[in-house]
Amino acid sequence: MNTFIFDRFHAIGVIPVLEIDSAAHAVPTAEALSAGGLPIAEVTLRTEAGLDSIRNIARSLPDTLVGAGTVVNLKQAQEARDAGAQFLVSPGMAEDVVLWAQKNTIPILAGAVTPTEIMRGLNLGLTLFKFFPSETMGGLKAIQAVSDPFPQVRFIPTGGVRFENLADYLRMEKVHAVGGSWMAKRSLIAEGRFDEIRRLAEEARRLVETQRQSLE
Ligand code: 3PG
C-alpha cells in the first residue's frame, strides 16, 4: 500500500520540511523547490498558515507532491486531507491517526525510533518510518543498530540532516530518503528569498543524483 507516493519519496531523495508563516509564500516556495528538482513539500502544521499553504500548493501546482507534517491528532489529519494533502507525516506513532489514514487510503509516514515504536508500527502494517530527531537520537549509527532486528524496515531521517551530512545519509541502505528544512528555512521563506531556495534545492538534488549514480 502507498507504494506510489513512497516510491516518489525515494526517487526525489530529499523531502523539504516547511514552516510557512504566510500562505502567500507557499506557492512561490514550492515552485522554487520544484525548479531546483524537488517537486515535493511537507508543509508542517506548526504555523497558522499551514493548512492554507497546503491548499494553495495543491490547487496551483499539480505536479508538486504536497503533504502535511507535524500531524499529531485526527482532527489535523482530516483537515490536512480536506485541504489537499496527498500524504501525512507525524513525528511519532499515533495509532488512531495511522488507522484513520489507512482507512482513507492516504499514505502516512509516522515516526519510530525505538524497537518498541517500530514494533507498534509493524503491527499496524507500516514498514517505512520517520526517524526523528535523527542527529539527536544518534543519526546513522542509531539507524543501523535499530535496523538489525528489523531487516524489512526503512527510514526517512529528519532533524539535523543538512547538505554537509546528506551524502552519508543517502549512502545508507536503510535510508529510503531524507527530510529537512535546510534548503527552505523558515527565515528564507519569510524573507521571500526564493532564488536562494531554488539554489539550495538544486544543490541537494544534484547530490542525490551523484550519489545514486555512484551506487548503480
Ligand atoms: C521535522 O519536522 O522533520 C524537522 O523539524 C526538520 O528538522 P530540521 O529543521 O533539523 O531539518
XYZ file of C-alpha atoms and ligand atoms in Angstrom:
227
model
C 0.000 0.000 0.000
C 1.009 3.612 -0.541
C 3.660 2.388 -2.910
C 3.412 5.198 -5.446
C 3.950 8.076 -3.027
C 6.644 6.230 -1.091
C 8.395 5.429 -4.373
C 8.310 9.147 -5.188
C 9.936 9.928 -1.818
C 12.785 7.618 -2.757
C 13.068 8.875 -6.321
C 13.257 12.537 -5.257
C 15.503 11.641 -2.322
C 15.066 14.777 -0.229
C 11.780 15.956 1.270
C 11.742 19.655 2.159
C 10.101 20.249 5.548
C 8.492 23.690 5.538
C 7.356 26.117 8.207
C 5.396 28.788 6.378
C 4.220 31.917 8.168
C 2.216 33.406 5.323
C 0.174 31.262 2.930
C 1.055 33.733 0.173
C 4.614 32.348 0.312
C 3.557 28.727 -0.162
C 3.313 28.561 -3.955
C 6.494 30.543 -4.701
C 8.384 28.339 -2.222
C 7.093 25.110 -3.760
C 7.797 26.492 -7.246
C 11.384 27.284 -6.270
C 11.861 23.807 -4.790
C 10.385 22.198 -7.875
C 12.545 24.303 -10.193
C 15.518 23.080 -8.172
C 14.489 19.448 -8.738
C 12.484 18.821 -5.565
C 8.800 18.731 -6.615
C 7.661 17.847 -3.114
C 6.775 19.733 0.070
C 5.983 18.597 3.583
C 4.158 21.615 4.972
C 4.123 21.425 8.747
C 1.010 22.294 10.689
C 3.130 24.156 13.240
C 2.109 27.503 11.849
C -1.306 29.086 11.451
C -0.717 29.271 7.715
C -0.002 25.547 7.329
C -3.398 24.397 6.104
C -3.896 27.312 3.722
C -0.398 26.748 2.409
C -1.235 23.125 1.620
C -4.453 24.246 -0.060
C -2.642 26.812 -2.210
C 0.034 24.382 -3.350
C -2.486 21.609 -4.056
C -4.599 23.969 -6.182
C -1.828 25.714 -8.078
C 0.899 23.118 -8.559
C -0.498 19.769 -9.677
C 2.988 18.407 -10.350
C 4.159 19.019 -6.795
C 3.549 16.339 -4.216
C 2.245 18.190 -1.170
C 1.808 16.672 2.257
C 1.161 17.757 5.819
C 3.823 17.476 8.507
C 3.606 17.557 12.299
C 0.246 15.796 12.198
C -0.310 14.810 15.809
C -4.050 14.168 16.010
C -7.044 13.016 13.997
C -8.521 16.471 13.534
C -5.340 17.700 11.876
C -5.206 14.593 9.684
C -8.743 15.215 8.443
C -8.181 18.938 7.910
C -4.963 18.266 6.020
C -6.625 15.725 3.756
C -9.502 18.142 3.112
C -7.002 20.885 2.246
C -5.478 18.633 -0.412
C -2.590 16.931 1.366
C -1.504 13.835 -0.544
C 0.411 12.371 2.375
C 0.697 12.833 6.138
C 3.787 12.920 8.320
C 3.692 12.512 12.073
C 6.683 12.916 14.384
C 5.568 9.902 16.423
C 3.298 6.860 16.410
C -0.350 7.838 16.998
C -2.318 4.687 16.305
C -5.656 6.434 15.740
C -4.074 8.684 13.111
C -2.394 5.735 11.378
C -5.615 3.700 11.321
C -7.601 6.666 10.004
C -5.045 7.285 7.263
C -5.105 3.641 6.230
C -8.907 3.583 6.148
C -8.892 6.705 3.993
C -6.030 5.436 1.814
C -3.816 8.423 2.441
C -0.150 7.499 2.866
C 1.239 8.157 6.319
C 4.822 8.420 7.439
C 4.819 8.017 11.209
C 7.785 8.431 13.498
C 9.516 5.477 15.151
C 12.943 5.479 16.743
C 12.931 2.731 19.377
C 12.339 -1.022 18.893
C 9.028 -0.709 20.746
C 7.806 2.060 18.447
C 8.938 0.144 15.384
C 7.099 -2.981 16.596
C 3.929 -0.946 17.155
C 4.264 0.403 13.627
C 4.909 -3.033 12.139
C 1.785 -4.329 13.881
C -0.140 -1.582 12.094
C 1.312 -2.719 8.773
C 3.922 0.034 8.415
C 7.464 -0.643 7.243
C 8.620 2.902 6.441
C 9.146 5.275 9.366
C 10.235 8.813 10.016
C 13.361 8.738 12.199
C 13.154 11.936 14.212
C 15.052 13.829 15.513
C 17.741 11.893 13.746
C 21.003 13.568 14.734
C 19.935 13.932 18.367
C 18.877 10.281 18.513
C 22.231 9.081 17.239
C 21.946 9.515 13.480
C 23.275 6.821 11.197
C 24.737 4.701 13.986
C 21.364 4.546 15.720
C 19.551 3.749 12.468
C 21.967 0.898 11.731
C 21.716 -0.519 15.240
C 17.934 -0.407 15.430
C 17.609 -1.868 11.909
C 19.418 -5.085 12.755
C 16.357 -6.872 14.218
C 14.035 -5.379 11.570
C 15.574 -6.019 8.144
C 12.358 -5.091 6.320
C 12.203 -1.598 7.800
C 13.334 1.611 6.059
C 13.633 5.106 7.482
C 13.307 8.719 6.458
C 15.594 10.529 8.884
C 14.904 14.181 9.632
C 16.157 16.537 12.286
C 19.712 17.703 11.845
C 20.067 16.440 8.274
C 21.969 19.085 6.301
C 23.777 19.364 2.997
C 27.013 18.583 4.882
C 25.844 15.128 6.068
C 23.403 14.387 3.230
C 25.786 12.116 1.302
C 26.386 9.956 4.375
C 22.655 9.507 4.882
C 21.900 8.779 1.231
C 24.638 6.159 1.130
C 22.964 4.041 3.771
C 20.798 1.164 2.570
C 18.224 1.601 5.360
C 17.629 5.217 4.385
C 14.747 5.488 1.926
C 15.014 9.292 1.608
C 15.744 12.154 3.998
C 13.726 15.130 5.173
C 14.920 18.521 6.262
C 14.393 22.228 6.372
C 17.872 23.403 5.424
C 17.044 24.237 1.791
C 13.948 26.251 2.683
C 14.414 27.543 6.180
C 11.579 29.438 7.795
C 13.530 32.701 7.551
C 14.319 32.225 3.829
C 10.621 31.656 3.125
C 9.517 34.604 5.276
C 12.037 36.890 3.545
C 10.880 35.706 0.110
C 14.372 34.509 -0.865
C 13.063 32.073 -3.470
C 16.190 32.187 -5.672
C 18.238 31.008 -2.732
C 15.717 28.243 -2.001
C 15.970 27.138 -5.613
C 19.772 27.153 -5.436
C 19.829 25.076 -2.252
C 17.261 22.645 -3.683
C 19.377 22.240 -6.819
C 22.471 21.605 -4.738
C 20.656 18.899 -2.751
C 19.125 17.309 -5.838
C 22.482 17.224 -7.601
C 23.965 15.373 -4.655
C 21.120 12.830 -4.745
C 21.806 12.214 -8.422
C 25.558 11.876 -7.950
C 25.019 9.530 -5.060
C 22.565 7.354 -6.954
C 24.884 7.127 -9.972
C 27.746 6.009 -7.771
C 25.562 3.216 -6.363
C 24.474 1.937 -9.789
C 10.942 17.893 11.007
O 9.851 18.186 11.458
O 11.107 16.928 10.249
C 12.133 18.670 11.452
O 11.779 19.812 12.148
C 13.106 19.007 10.386
O 14.300 19.111 11.029
P 15.408 20.158 10.605
O 14.799 21.522 10.778
O 16.560 19.901 11.542
O 15.758 19.886 9.180
